CSV table of C-alpha atoms and ligand atoms in Angstrom, one decimal:
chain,number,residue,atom,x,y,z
Z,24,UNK,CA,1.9,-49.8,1.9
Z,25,UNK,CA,2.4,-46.8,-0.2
Z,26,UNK,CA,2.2,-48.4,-3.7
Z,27,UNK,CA,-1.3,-50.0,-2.3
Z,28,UNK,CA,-2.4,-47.0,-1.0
Z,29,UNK,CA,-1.5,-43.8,-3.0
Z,30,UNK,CA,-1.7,-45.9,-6.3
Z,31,UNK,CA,1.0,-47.4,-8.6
Z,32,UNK,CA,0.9,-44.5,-11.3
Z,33,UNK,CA,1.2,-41.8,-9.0
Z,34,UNK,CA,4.0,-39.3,-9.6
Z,35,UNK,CA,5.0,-40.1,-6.0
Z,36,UNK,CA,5.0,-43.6,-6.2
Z,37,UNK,CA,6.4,-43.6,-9.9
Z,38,UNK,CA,8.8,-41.0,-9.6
Z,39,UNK,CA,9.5,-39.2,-6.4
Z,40,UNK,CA,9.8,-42.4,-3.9
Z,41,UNK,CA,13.0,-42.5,-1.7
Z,42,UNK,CA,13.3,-46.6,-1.6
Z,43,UNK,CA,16.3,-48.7,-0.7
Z,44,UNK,CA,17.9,-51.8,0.7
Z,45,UNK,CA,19.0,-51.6,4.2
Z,46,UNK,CA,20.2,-55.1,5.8
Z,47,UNK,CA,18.2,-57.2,2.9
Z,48,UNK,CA,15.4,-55.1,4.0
Z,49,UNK,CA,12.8,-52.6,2.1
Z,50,UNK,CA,12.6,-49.7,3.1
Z,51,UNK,CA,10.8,-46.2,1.5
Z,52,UNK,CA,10.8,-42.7,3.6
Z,53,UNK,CA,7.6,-42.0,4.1
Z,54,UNK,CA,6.0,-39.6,1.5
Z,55,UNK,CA,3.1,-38.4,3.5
Z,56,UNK,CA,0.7,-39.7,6.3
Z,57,UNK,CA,-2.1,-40.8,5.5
Z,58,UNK,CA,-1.3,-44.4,4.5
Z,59,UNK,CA,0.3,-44.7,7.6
Z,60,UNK,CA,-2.3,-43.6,10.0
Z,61,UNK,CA,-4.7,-46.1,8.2
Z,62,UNK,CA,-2.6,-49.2,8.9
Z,63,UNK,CA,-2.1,-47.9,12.7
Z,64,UNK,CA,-6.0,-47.8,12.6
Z,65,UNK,CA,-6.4,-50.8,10.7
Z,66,UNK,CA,-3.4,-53.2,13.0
Z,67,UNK,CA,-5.4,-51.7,16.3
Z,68,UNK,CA,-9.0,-52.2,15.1
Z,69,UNK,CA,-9.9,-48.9,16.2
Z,70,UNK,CA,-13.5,-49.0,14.9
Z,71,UNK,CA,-14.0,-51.7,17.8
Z,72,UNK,CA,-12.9,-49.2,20.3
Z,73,UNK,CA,-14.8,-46.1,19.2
Z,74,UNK,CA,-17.2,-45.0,16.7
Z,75,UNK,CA,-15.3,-42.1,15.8
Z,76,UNK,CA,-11.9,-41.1,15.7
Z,77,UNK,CA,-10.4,-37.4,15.0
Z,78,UNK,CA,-5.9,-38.1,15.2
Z,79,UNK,CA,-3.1,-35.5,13.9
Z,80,UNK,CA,0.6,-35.5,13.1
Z,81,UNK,CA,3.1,-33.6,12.5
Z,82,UNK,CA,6.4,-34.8,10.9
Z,83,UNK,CA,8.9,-34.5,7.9
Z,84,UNK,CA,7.7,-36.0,4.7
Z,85,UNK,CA,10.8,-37.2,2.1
Z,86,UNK,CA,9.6,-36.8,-2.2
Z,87,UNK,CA,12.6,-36.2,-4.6
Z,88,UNK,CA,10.5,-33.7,-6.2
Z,89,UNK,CA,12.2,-30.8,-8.0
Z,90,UNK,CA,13.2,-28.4,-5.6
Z,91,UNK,CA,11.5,-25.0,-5.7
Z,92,UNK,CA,10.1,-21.8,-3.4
Z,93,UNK,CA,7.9,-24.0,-0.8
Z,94,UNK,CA,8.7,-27.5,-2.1
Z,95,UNK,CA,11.1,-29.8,-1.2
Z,96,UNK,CA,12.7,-33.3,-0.7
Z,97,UNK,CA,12.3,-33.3,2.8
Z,98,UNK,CA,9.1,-31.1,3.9
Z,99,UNK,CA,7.3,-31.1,7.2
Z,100,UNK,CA,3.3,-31.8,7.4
Z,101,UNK,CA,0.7,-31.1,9.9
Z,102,UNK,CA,-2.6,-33.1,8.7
Z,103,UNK,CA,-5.7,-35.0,10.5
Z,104,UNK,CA,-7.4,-37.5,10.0
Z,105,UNK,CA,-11.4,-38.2,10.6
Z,106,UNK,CA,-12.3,-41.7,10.8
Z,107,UNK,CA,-15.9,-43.3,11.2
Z,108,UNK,CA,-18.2,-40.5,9.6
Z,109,UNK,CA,-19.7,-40.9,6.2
Z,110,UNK,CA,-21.6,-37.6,6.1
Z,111,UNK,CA,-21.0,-34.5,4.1
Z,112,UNK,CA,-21.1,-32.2,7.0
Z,113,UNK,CA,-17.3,-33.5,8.5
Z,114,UNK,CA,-16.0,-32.4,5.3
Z,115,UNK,CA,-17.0,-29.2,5.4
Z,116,UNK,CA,-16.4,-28.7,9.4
Z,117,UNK,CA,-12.8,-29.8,8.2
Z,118,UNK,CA,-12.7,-27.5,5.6
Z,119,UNK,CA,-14.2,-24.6,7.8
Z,120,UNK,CA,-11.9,-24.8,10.4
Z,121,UNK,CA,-8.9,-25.0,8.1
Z,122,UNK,CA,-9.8,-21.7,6.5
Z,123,UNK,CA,-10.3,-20.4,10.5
Z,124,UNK,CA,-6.8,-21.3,10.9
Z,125,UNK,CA,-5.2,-20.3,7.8
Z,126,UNK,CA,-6.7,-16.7,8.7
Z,127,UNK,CA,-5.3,-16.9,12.4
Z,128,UNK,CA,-2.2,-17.0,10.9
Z,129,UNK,CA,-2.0,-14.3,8.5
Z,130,UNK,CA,-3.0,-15.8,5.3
Z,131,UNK,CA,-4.8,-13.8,3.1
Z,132,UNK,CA,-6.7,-13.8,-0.1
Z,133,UNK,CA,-7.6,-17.6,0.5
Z,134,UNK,CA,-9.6,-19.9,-2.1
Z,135,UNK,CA,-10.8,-22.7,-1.3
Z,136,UNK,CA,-11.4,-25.4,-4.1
Z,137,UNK,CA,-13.7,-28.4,-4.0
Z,138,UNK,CA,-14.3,-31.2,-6.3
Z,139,UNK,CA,-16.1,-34.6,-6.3
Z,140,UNK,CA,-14.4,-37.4,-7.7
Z,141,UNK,CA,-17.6,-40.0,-6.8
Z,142,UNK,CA,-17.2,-43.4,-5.5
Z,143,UNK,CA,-15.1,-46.1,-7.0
Z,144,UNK,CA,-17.1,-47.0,-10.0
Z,145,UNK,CA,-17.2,-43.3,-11.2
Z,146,UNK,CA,-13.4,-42.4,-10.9
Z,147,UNK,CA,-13.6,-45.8,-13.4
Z,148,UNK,CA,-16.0,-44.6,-15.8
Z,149,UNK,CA,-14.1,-40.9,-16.1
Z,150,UNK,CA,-11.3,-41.8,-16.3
Z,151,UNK,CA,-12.5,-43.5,-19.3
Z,152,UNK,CA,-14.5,-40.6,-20.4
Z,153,UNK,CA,-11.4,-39.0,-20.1
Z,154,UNK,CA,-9.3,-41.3,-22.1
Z,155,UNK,CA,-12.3,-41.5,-25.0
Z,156,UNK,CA,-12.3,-37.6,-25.2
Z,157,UNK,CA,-8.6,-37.2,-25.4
Z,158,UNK,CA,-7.4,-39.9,-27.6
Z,159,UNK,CA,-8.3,-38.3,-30.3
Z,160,UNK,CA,-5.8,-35.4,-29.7
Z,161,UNK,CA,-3.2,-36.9,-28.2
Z,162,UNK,CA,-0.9,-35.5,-30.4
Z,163,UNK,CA,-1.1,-31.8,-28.7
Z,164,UNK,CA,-0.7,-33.6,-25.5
Z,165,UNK,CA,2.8,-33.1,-24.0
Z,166,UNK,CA,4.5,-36.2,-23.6
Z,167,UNK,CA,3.7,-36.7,-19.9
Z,168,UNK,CA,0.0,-36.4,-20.6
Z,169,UNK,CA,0.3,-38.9,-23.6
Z,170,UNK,CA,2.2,-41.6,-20.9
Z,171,UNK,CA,-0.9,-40.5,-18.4
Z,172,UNK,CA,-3.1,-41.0,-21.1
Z,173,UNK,CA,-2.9,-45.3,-20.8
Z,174,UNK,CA,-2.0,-45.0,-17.0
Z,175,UNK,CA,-4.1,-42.2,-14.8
Z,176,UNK,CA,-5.8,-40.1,-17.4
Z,177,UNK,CA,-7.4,-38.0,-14.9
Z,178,UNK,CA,-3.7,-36.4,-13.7
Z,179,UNK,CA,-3.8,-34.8,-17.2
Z,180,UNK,CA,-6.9,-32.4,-15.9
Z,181,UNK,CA,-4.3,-31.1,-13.5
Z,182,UNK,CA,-1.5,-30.3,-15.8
Z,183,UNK,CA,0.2,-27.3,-15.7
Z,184,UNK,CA,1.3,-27.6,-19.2
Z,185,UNK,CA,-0.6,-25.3,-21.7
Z,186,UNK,CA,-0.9,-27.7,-24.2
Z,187,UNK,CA,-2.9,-29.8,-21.6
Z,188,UNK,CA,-5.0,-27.1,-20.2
Z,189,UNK,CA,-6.6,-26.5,-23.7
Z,190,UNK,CA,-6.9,-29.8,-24.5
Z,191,UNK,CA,-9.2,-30.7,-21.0
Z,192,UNK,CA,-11.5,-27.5,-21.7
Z,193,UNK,CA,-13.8,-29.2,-24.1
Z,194,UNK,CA,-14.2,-32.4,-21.5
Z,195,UNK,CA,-17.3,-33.1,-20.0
Z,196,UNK,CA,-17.1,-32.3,-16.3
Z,197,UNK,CA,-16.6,-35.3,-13.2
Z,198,UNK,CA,-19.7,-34.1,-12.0
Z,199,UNK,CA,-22.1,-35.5,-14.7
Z,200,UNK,CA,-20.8,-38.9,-13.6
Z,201,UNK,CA,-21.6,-38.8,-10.1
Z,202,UNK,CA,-23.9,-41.3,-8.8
Z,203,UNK,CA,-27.0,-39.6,-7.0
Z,204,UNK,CA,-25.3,-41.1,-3.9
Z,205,UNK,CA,-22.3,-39.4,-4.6
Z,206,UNK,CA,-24.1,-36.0,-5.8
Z,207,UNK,CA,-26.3,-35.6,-2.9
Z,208,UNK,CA,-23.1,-36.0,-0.9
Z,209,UNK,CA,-21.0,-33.5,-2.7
Z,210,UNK,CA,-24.5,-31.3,-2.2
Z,211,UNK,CA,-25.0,-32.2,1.1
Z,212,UNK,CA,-21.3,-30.5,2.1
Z,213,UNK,CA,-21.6,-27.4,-0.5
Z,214,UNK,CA,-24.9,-26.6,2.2
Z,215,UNK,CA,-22.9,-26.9,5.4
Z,216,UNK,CA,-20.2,-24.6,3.6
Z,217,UNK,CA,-22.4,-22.3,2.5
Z,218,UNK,CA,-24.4,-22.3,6.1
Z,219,UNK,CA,-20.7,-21.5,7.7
Z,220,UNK,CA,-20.3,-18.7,5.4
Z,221,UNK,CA,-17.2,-20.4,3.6
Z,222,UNK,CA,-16.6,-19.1,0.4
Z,223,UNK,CA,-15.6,-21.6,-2.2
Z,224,UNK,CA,-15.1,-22.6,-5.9
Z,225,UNK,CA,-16.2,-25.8,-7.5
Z,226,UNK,CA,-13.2,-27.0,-9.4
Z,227,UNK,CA,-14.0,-29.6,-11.9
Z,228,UNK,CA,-10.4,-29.9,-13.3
Z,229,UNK,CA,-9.2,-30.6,-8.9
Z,230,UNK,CA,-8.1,-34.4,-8.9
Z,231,UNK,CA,-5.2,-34.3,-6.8
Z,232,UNK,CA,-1.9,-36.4,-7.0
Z,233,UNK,CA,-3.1,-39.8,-4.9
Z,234,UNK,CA,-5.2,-42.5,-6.0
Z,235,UNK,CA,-7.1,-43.3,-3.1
Z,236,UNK,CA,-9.6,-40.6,-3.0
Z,237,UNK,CA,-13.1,-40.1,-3.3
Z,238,UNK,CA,-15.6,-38.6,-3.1
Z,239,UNK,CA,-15.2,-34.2,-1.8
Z,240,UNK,CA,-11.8,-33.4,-2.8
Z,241,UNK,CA,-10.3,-29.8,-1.5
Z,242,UNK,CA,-7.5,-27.7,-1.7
Z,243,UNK,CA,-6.9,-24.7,-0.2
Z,244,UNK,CA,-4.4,-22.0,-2.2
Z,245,UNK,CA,-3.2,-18.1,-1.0
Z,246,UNK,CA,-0.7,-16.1,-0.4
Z,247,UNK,CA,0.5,-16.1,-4.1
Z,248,UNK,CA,2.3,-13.3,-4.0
Z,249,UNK,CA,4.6,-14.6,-1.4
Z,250,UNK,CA,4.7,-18.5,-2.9
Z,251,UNK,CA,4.4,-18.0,-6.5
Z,252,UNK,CA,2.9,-21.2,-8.3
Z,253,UNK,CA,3.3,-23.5,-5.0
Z,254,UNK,CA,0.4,-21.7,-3.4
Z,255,UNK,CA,-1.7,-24.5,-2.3
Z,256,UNK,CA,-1.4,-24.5,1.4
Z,257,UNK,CA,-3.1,-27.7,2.3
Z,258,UNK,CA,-4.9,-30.2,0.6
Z,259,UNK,CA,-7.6,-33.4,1.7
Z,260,UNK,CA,-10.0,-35.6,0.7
Z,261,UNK,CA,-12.2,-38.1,1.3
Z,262,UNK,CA,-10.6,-41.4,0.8
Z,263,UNK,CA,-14.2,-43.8,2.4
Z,264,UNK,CA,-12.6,-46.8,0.6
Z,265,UNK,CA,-8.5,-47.0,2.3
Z,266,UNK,CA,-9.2,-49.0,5.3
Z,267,UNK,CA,-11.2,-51.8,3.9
Z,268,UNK,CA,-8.2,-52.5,0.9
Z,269,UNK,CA,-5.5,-52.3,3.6
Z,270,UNK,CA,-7.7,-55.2,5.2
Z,271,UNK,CA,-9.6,-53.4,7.5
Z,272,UNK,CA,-13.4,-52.8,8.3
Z,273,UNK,CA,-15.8,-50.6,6.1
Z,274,UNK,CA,-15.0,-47.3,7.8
Z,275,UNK,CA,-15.0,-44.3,5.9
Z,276,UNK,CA,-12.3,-41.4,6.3
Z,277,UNK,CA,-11.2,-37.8,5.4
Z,278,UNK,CA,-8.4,-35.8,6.4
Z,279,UNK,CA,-5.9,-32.9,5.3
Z,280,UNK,CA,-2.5,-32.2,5.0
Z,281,UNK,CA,-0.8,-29.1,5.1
Z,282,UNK,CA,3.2,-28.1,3.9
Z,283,UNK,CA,4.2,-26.2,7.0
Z,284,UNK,CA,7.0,-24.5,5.3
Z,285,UNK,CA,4.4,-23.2,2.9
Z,286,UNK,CA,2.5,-22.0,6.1
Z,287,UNK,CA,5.8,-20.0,7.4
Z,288,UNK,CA,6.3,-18.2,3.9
Z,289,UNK,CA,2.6,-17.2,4.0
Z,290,UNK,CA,2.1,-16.3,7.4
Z,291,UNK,CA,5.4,-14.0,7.7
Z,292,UNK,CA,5.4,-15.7,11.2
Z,293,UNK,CA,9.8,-15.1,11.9
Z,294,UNK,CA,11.6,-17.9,12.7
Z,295,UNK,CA,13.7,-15.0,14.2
Z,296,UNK,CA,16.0,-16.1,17.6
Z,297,UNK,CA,14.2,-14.3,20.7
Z,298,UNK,CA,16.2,-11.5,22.0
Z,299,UNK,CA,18.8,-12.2,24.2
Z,300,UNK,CA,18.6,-11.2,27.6
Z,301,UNK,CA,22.3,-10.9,28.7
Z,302,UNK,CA,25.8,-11.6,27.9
Z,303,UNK,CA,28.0,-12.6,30.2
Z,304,UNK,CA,31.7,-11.3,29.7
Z,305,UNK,CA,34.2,-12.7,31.8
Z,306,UNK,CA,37.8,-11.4,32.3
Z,307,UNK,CA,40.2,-13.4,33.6
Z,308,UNK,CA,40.2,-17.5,34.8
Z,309,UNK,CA,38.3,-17.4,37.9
Z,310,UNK,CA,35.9,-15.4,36.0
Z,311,UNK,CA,35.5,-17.6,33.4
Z,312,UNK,CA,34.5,-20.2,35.4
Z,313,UNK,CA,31.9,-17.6,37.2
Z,314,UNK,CA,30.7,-17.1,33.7
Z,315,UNK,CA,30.2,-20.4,32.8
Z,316,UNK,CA,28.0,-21.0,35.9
Z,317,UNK,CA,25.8,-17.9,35.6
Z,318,UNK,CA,25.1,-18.9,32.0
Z,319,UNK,CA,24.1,-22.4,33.2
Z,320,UNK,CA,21.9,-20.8,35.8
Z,321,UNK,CA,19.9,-18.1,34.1
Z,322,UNK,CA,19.5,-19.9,31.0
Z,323,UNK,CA,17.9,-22.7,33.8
Z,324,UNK,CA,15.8,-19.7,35.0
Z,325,UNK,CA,14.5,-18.9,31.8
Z,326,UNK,CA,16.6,-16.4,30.2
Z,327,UNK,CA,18.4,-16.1,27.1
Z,328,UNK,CA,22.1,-16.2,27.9
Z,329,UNK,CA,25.4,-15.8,25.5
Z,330,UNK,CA,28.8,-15.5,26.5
Z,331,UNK,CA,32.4,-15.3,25.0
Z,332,UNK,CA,33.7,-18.4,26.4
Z,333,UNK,CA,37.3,-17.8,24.5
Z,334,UNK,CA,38.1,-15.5,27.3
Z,335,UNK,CA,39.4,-12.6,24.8
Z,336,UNK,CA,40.0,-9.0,25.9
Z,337,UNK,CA,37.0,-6.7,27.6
Z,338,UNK,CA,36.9,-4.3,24.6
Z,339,UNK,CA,36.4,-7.3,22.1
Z,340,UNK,CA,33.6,-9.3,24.5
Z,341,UNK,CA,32.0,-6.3,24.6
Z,342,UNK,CA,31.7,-6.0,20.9
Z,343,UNK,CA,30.2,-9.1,20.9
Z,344,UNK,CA,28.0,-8.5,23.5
Z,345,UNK,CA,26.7,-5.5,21.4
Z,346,UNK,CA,26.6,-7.6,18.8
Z,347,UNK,CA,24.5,-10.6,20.1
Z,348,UNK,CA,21.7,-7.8,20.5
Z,349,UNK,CA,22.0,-8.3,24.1
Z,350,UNK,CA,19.7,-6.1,26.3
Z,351,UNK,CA,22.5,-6.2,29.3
Z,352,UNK,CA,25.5,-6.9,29.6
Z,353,UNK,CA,26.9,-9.0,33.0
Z,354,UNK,CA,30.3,-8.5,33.6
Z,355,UNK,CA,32.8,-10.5,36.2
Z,356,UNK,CA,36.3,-9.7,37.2
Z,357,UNK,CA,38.3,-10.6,40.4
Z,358,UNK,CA,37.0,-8.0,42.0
Z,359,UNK,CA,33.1,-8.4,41.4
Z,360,UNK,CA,33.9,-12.2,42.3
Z,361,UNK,CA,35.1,-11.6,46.1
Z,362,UNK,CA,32.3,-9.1,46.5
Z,363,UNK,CA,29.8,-11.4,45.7
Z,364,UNK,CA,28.1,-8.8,42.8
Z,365,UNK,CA,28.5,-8.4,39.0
Z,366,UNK,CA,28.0,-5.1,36.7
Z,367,UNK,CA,25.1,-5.0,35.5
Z,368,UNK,CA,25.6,-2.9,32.2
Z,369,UNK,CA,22.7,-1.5,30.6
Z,370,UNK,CA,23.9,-1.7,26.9
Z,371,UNK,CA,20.9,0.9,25.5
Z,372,UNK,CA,21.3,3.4,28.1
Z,373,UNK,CA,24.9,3.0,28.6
Z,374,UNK,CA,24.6,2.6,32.5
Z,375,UNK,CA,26.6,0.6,34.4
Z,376,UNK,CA,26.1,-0.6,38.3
Z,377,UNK,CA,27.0,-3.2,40.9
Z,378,UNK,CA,24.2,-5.8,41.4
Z,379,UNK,CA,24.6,-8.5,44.2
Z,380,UNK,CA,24.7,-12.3,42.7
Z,381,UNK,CA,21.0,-12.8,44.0
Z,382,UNK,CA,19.1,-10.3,42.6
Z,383,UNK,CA,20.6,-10.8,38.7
Z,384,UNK,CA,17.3,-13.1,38.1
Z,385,UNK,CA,15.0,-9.9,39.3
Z,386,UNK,CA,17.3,-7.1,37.3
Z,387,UNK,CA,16.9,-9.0,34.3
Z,388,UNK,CA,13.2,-9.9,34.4
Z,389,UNK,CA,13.1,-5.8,35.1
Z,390,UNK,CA,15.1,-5.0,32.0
Z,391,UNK,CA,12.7,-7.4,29.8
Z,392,UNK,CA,9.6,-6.1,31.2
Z,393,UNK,CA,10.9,-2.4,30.0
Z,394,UNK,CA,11.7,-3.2,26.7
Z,395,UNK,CA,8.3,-5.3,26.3
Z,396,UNK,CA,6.5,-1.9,27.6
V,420,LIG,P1,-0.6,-33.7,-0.7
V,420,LIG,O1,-1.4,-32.8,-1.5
V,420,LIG,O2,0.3,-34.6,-1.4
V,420,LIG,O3,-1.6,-34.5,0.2
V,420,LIG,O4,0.3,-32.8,0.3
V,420,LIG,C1,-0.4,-31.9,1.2
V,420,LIG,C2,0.4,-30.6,1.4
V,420,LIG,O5,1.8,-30.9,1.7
V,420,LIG,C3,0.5,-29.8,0.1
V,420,LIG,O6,-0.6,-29.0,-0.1
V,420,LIG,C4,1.7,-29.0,0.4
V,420,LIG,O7,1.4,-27.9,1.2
V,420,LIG,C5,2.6,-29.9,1.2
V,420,LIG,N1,3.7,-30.5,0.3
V,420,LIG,C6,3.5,-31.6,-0.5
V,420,LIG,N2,4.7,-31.9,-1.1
V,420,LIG,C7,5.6,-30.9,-0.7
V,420,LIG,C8,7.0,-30.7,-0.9
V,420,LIG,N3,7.7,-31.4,-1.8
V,420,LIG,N4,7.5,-29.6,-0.3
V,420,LIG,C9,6.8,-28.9,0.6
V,420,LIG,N5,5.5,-29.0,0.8
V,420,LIG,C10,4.9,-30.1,0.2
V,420,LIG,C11,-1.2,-35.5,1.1
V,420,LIG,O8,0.0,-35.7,1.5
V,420,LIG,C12,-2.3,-36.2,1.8
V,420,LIG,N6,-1.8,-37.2,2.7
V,420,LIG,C13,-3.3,-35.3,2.5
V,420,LIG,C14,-4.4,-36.0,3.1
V,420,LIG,C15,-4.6,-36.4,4.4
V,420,LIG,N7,-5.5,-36.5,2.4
V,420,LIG,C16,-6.3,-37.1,3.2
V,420,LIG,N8,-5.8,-37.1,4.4
């Protein structure tokens, strides 16, 4: 499925694939989500259901890709994918409401890049355009570009490799080999962007890493300063031809994927442990037990709940209570046990009184209501 669909010369499928034998059988961790979401469509015939289908996922992704800040082997993706409408104006109501988001969390200094790569016949006729233009210098090529050059030509415009950047400059751009179909489309979705008041670049040079697009092409990069040269948040295409090869009717599709590690590092959002609303210290067996049970039952409530459940002395439990961070601390002996209470220790303010069993749940939702205020 993913050779078919991401293309056979793809650094993912060439290179970064995690395929083996398991009980005679093949299998490959899956490197991203679109393939898969076009067989599910394709296997349920869901264009006989509805016209037009809008699905997400979320889920870890597996490329043995070099590991850096924001990439990795195994990565977690949230994408979606449109199915059923050709027009220009779902592209750029996808691309719209990604920038939306990316905002609502944090992310500055955005830029959104957009590219055409036409229909079928045109990727064909660049990439031989391409090929054609750089054959003659294919000696300042490095030596991925000069493999690329025989098998996916256009992955040289991407190159990060100087070498390759100044050897694409003098290229004619994609664009002059659009079809007027395929122009008037990539038109038709620069309007709607401009109507939504999303700012964007045309990149000529954006071709992105899987075969099967076509047609608008976007990426969305920020937050450099936090992910250094992995800055592209999320990136999507059209891809009107997948479901027809994988056997399927002619629908067309776009969609988008996004590195949600990528999204933490940019947003700042903290992956912090919530406060901890009490820990329980218990001194002595019967208290122990006690403890064990009030954990069980605040935590059921609601609460966040620690405890030493070594038993060690008060001094040291209370250490540890300080150090958990805990707002209060609950402590059981004998004595709170036959009277039915615990001390309810205030570990800010140092205070320390008797609070019958039933009225914990109430103390505590006090003490987090105070320290929210
Ligand atoms: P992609 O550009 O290969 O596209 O990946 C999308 C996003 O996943 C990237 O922009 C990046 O944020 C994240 N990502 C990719 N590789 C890694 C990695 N090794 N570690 C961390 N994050 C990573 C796709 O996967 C397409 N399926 C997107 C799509 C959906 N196109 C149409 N529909």
């Amino acid at each position: 499925l993913f050779v078919r669909a991401i293309g056979e010369t793809t650094d993912v499928v060439e290179k970064e694939m995690y395929s083996f034998t398991h009980h005679d059988e093949g299998l490959t961790l899956r490197p991203e989500g679109t393939a898969g979401a076009v067989r599910a469509y394709v296997e349920h015939g869901v264009q006989n259901h509805e016209p037009v289908s809008r699905w997400y996922y979320m889920g870890p992704m597996f490329r043995g890709e070099r590991p850096a800040r924001g990439r990795y082997r195994q990565f977690y993706q949230a994408g979606a994918e449109v199915f059923g409408d050709a027009g220009p104006g779902v592209d750029a109501e996808l691309i719209d409401t990604l920038c939306r988001m990316l905002e609502s969390l944090g992310i500055s200094d955005l830029t959104v890049h957009v590219n055409s790569i036409g229909s079928e016949g045109t990727r064909v006729r660049y990439q031989d355009a391409v090929r054609a233009g750089l054959m003659p210098r294919k000696e300042q090529l490095s030596a991925d570009s000069q493999r690329r050059l025989d098998t996916n030509p256009l992955r040289i415009l991407d190159s990060k490799d100087p070498k390759d950047r100044e050897a694409v400059l003098g290229l004619p751009p994609i664009t002059d080999f659009l079809t007027d179909a395929d122009r008037a489309h990539f038109e038709g979705c620069q309007a709607f962007l401009r109507a939504l008041g999303t700012p964007f670049v045309v990149d000529p040079l954006l071709v992105r890493g899987l075969d099967y697009y076509t047609r608008t092409l976007f990426e969305i990069k920020g937050a450099k300063d936090k992910l250094g040269a992995g800055d592209t948040l999320l990136g999507g295409g059209r891809y009107d031809g997948m479901v027809k090869d994988l056997g399927g009717a002619d629908v067309p599709a776009i969609g988008f994927a996004a590195g949600m590690e990528r999204l933490l590092i940019a947003s700042d959002l903290s992956a912090a442990a919530p406060p901890v609303d009490a820990f329980v210290v218990g001194m002595g067996q019967r208290a122990l037990i006690e403890a064990a049970v009030l954990v069980r039952d605040l935590r059921a409530q609601g609460f966040v709940c620690e405890a030493d459940t070594r038993g060690a002395s008060l001094k040291s439990q209370m250490r540890r209570a300080s150090a958990s961070g805990a707002r209060v601390a609950l402590v059981i002996g004998d004595q709170e046990i036959d009277q039915g209470v615990v001390q309810f220790k205030d570990l800010a303010a140092h205070a320390q009184r008797p609070v019958p069993r039933a009225d914990i749940q109430k103390e505590l939702a006090a003490a987090r209501a105070g320290a929210a205020s």
